[in-house]
């Protein structure tokens, strides 16, 4: 155990991955860096922070998550986490104010601590229970939120009182000529259209192309109209410092706010880990990378724990960037480590040019990311499964109408419910044979599922019964008790009762508990 | 926990429902620490003691942020700033000096934006000073920086009468001296009385702001008007010996300063800023 923990703490070294294809990894890192810059900026905006904090997050959280990770998963700023940070801290201080930033650092620190605790308790495996339907619901919901929040930037709305989405849509239709800024709209729409077209030809670079086109469109407008006339929102100067040391605020003063934010920290920690673990699970299925899920939990925890020391906010694994990374066939954490460095160099070089990047172009890329998160083929597949569809629909509904936080809690509860229901439901196949009835059981036999079996047995009390448990791998005390009870009521003289088990271990277990009972066994390796 | 539950369920209700709830419970919880620390709400706290606090409500945290932007613009307002000036270089004593462009003027502006009121309100004045006086880019009306400075301005305006100009608003209007401003004599005055602080080429020195050159306010700024600048100089400069210049001397030196080279008006030189940036990019 202690050894395990120690092994998790060690950083990744090139020697851990045999035959790294350096060129491939470096190129993937370059693309990853280009993708993360606009996302960092917008997610900082969603979290209520100045843009440079998003860049720092793109650098340092990505760096630490990969340094201690085992896979090609790219961490860093994340949509859901950023939105949740914004919701959590907003009641305590004015957006973007120094106090607000301190609280965000405190929150990120707490998130890191909680995740490290989960790692110590080896809790990573529990995230594997999150149902894929709930995850599809979450990503779809987040995509929807992204699209809506991108409308602000694209139409040049002020974020004043358009909180609820149908408010926003209503305002837009009702008062378009007063609210919509035509210049913002031109830039934003150009960006989105360029991205949609590019997606058809070179999907990988779609975001890059979109934002470049948006930038050029902004320049074109700026050469005819001044920024003051257009009221076109620009990114502005990014005061980037290569080593932005900071620290989470400490002291009793912050205790009260810290405590008040604890439930939020918990939700953010769980959601961050859940997303990362889902990505890890996918990568483990699709590639042969030597992935250790527990180590990935540690990597996420330590990345968020370190974030507040480098002016960054909490993040998690990123679906869209990891996907691109995978399509470039990157296979090691090297990609993430290098891409962090490239982001830094890029920003230091390009900072002055980025100053004039129109915000509607960034909002446009946000909308593209949002559209990309709504995967219609995945949703279509869900339509074949009633339970999963219900989970998906409920999650989506809650996120859209009751907010992300509520939706996430509901998704977690529903996944657990779905799991419990599916684990406790038995498949019972009754086959009538020459002299007996064969009852084949599939599933786990335990207190929650035993009732179904008892009912069937009751029905066939007068007949010879062969109970086929050869695919049952789990049996608990209440199951054997129920069978004993049933046997007591049977007519032992004229009928027989036989049980077939899947393994010697289970049979031994069963025999000792069933001692003196009129029950026969069919050997587990017996074929008939 | 309670607060969180309230937020969980009420965050997403329409504002009309949310407000009373938040006020009743949320605020109570938020203010708990303040009650422990002492009464705050009735009297406005001096800014110095606000700066010491680590728990402030939404309004006061914006006030403190606004104060920081005004006094350390290069750090807290960097995103939209394009030169070496701070708001408080012109809005003296962080906007609290009469005749030194005081900022206690919230009552002079409509409190609520009219529906398409991008073009009025205190927010617009703040944004304009970013574009012209700080030669930067125009922040959007809902930028956190603009909101924070607006909060600070309404904090300063506490106690002023709405619609009535506060005492010493802006800068004094100098009486007509009967002579045109004379830049030549202005140069002599400048070299003698101002250059020690503002540099022989108006470039500024450490802790002293520049008056012209590419790091000063641009041609669209309020200070670029000779008469307004003369009023400012007469009432506030040389620092520590204010009102020692005669009206005519202030006009002369003001004309001299505003004849010098400075960034153009962004409304006329549209892409100039960009070319500057790009050329800087290649010069490196």
Short mmCIF file of C-alpha atoms in Angstrom, two decimals, chain A residues 45 95 151-153 155-162 175-182 184 227-234 359-360, chain B residues 62 65 69 79-80 110-131 137-151:
data_model
loop_
_atom_site.label_atom_id
_atom_site.label_comp_id
_atom_site.label_asym_id
_atom_site.label_seq_id
_atom_site.Cartn_x
_atom_site.Cartn_y
_atom_site.Cartn_z
CA UNK A 45 -14.03 34.48 -18.36
CA UNK A 95 -16.11 39.39 -10.34
CA UNK A 151 -24.20 34.37 -27.52
CA UNK A 152 -23.28 37.22 -25.15
CA UNK A 153 -20.00 37.76 -26.93
CA UNK A 155 -24.13 39.50 -30.28
CA UNK A 156 -22.23 41.99 -28.14
CA UNK A 157 -24.83 41.80 -25.39
CA UNK A 158 -24.00 43.11 -22.00
CA UNK A 159 -24.17 40.33 -19.48
CA UNK A 160 -26.39 42.47 -17.23
CA UNK A 161 -29.62 40.64 -16.61
CA UNK A 162 -29.75 37.80 -19.06
CA UNK A 175 -35.15 44.05 -28.73
CA UNK A 176 -32.64 42.99 -31.34
CA UNK A 177 -32.02 46.36 -32.95
CA UNK A 178 -31.15 47.94 -29.63
CA UNK A 179 -29.16 45.11 -28.14
CA UNK A 180 -27.25 43.50 -30.94
CA UNK A 181 -23.96 45.04 -31.87
CA UNK A 182 -23.67 44.51 -35.64
CA UNK A 184 -19.59 41.97 -32.90
CA UNK A 227 -12.88 50.51 -31.97
CA UNK A 228 -14.61 53.31 -30.08
CA UNK A 229 -17.30 53.66 -32.73
CA UNK A 230 -17.85 49.94 -33.04
CA UNK A 231 -17.65 49.19 -29.33
CA UNK A 232 -16.04 45.97 -30.44
CA UNK A 233 -14.73 44.16 -27.44
CA UNK A 234 -11.04 43.26 -27.70
CA UNK A 359 -13.71 38.82 -28.12
CA UNK A 360 -16.56 37.81 -30.47
CA UNK B 62 -15.77 46.14 -5.96
CA UNK B 65 -10.97 46.78 -6.61
CA UNK B 69 -7.53 50.28 -10.43
CA UNK B 79 -5.82 44.82 -19.63
CA UNK B 80 -7.14 48.03 -21.17
CA UNK B 110 -28.17 58.83 -14.79
CA UNK B 111 -28.23 55.94 -12.43
CA UNK B 112 -29.84 53.47 -14.77
CA UNK B 113 -28.88 52.89 -18.34
CA UNK B 114 -31.69 53.60 -20.69
CA UNK B 115 -32.48 50.64 -22.85
CA UNK B 116 -29.91 51.25 -25.53
CA UNK B 117 -27.98 53.51 -23.27
CA UNK B 118 -24.51 52.49 -24.21
CA UNK B 119 -23.83 56.16 -24.74
CA UNK B 120 -24.50 57.57 -21.34
CA UNK B 121 -23.91 56.83 -17.71
CA UNK B 122 -20.79 56.92 -15.63
CA UNK B 123 -19.59 53.74 -17.33
CA UNK B 124 -19.06 55.57 -20.58
CA UNK B 125 -16.89 58.25 -18.95
CA UNK B 126 -14.76 55.57 -17.36
CA UNK B 127 -14.38 53.73 -20.63
CA UNK B 128 -13.51 56.95 -22.44
CA UNK B 129 -10.73 57.73 -20.00
CA UNK B 130 -9.31 54.28 -20.71
CA UNK B 131 -9.32 54.94 -24.44
CA UNK B 137 -8.57 50.09 -25.72
CA UNK B 138 -12.19 50.56 -24.85
CA UNK B 139 -13.41 48.10 -22.25
CA UNK B 140 -16.90 46.69 -22.73
CA UNK B 141 -19.55 48.28 -20.57
CA UNK B 142 -19.80 45.20 -18.36
CA UNK B 143 -16.07 44.68 -17.88
CA UNK B 144 -15.24 43.97 -14.23
CA UNK B 145 -12.83 46.91 -14.29
CA UNK B 146 -15.57 49.34 -15.34
CA UNK B 147 -18.03 47.98 -12.80
CA UNK B 148 -15.42 48.24 -10.06
CA UNK B 149 -14.47 51.85 -10.82
CA UNK B 150 -18.17 52.70 -11.00
CA UNK B 151 -18.61 51.16 -7.55
#
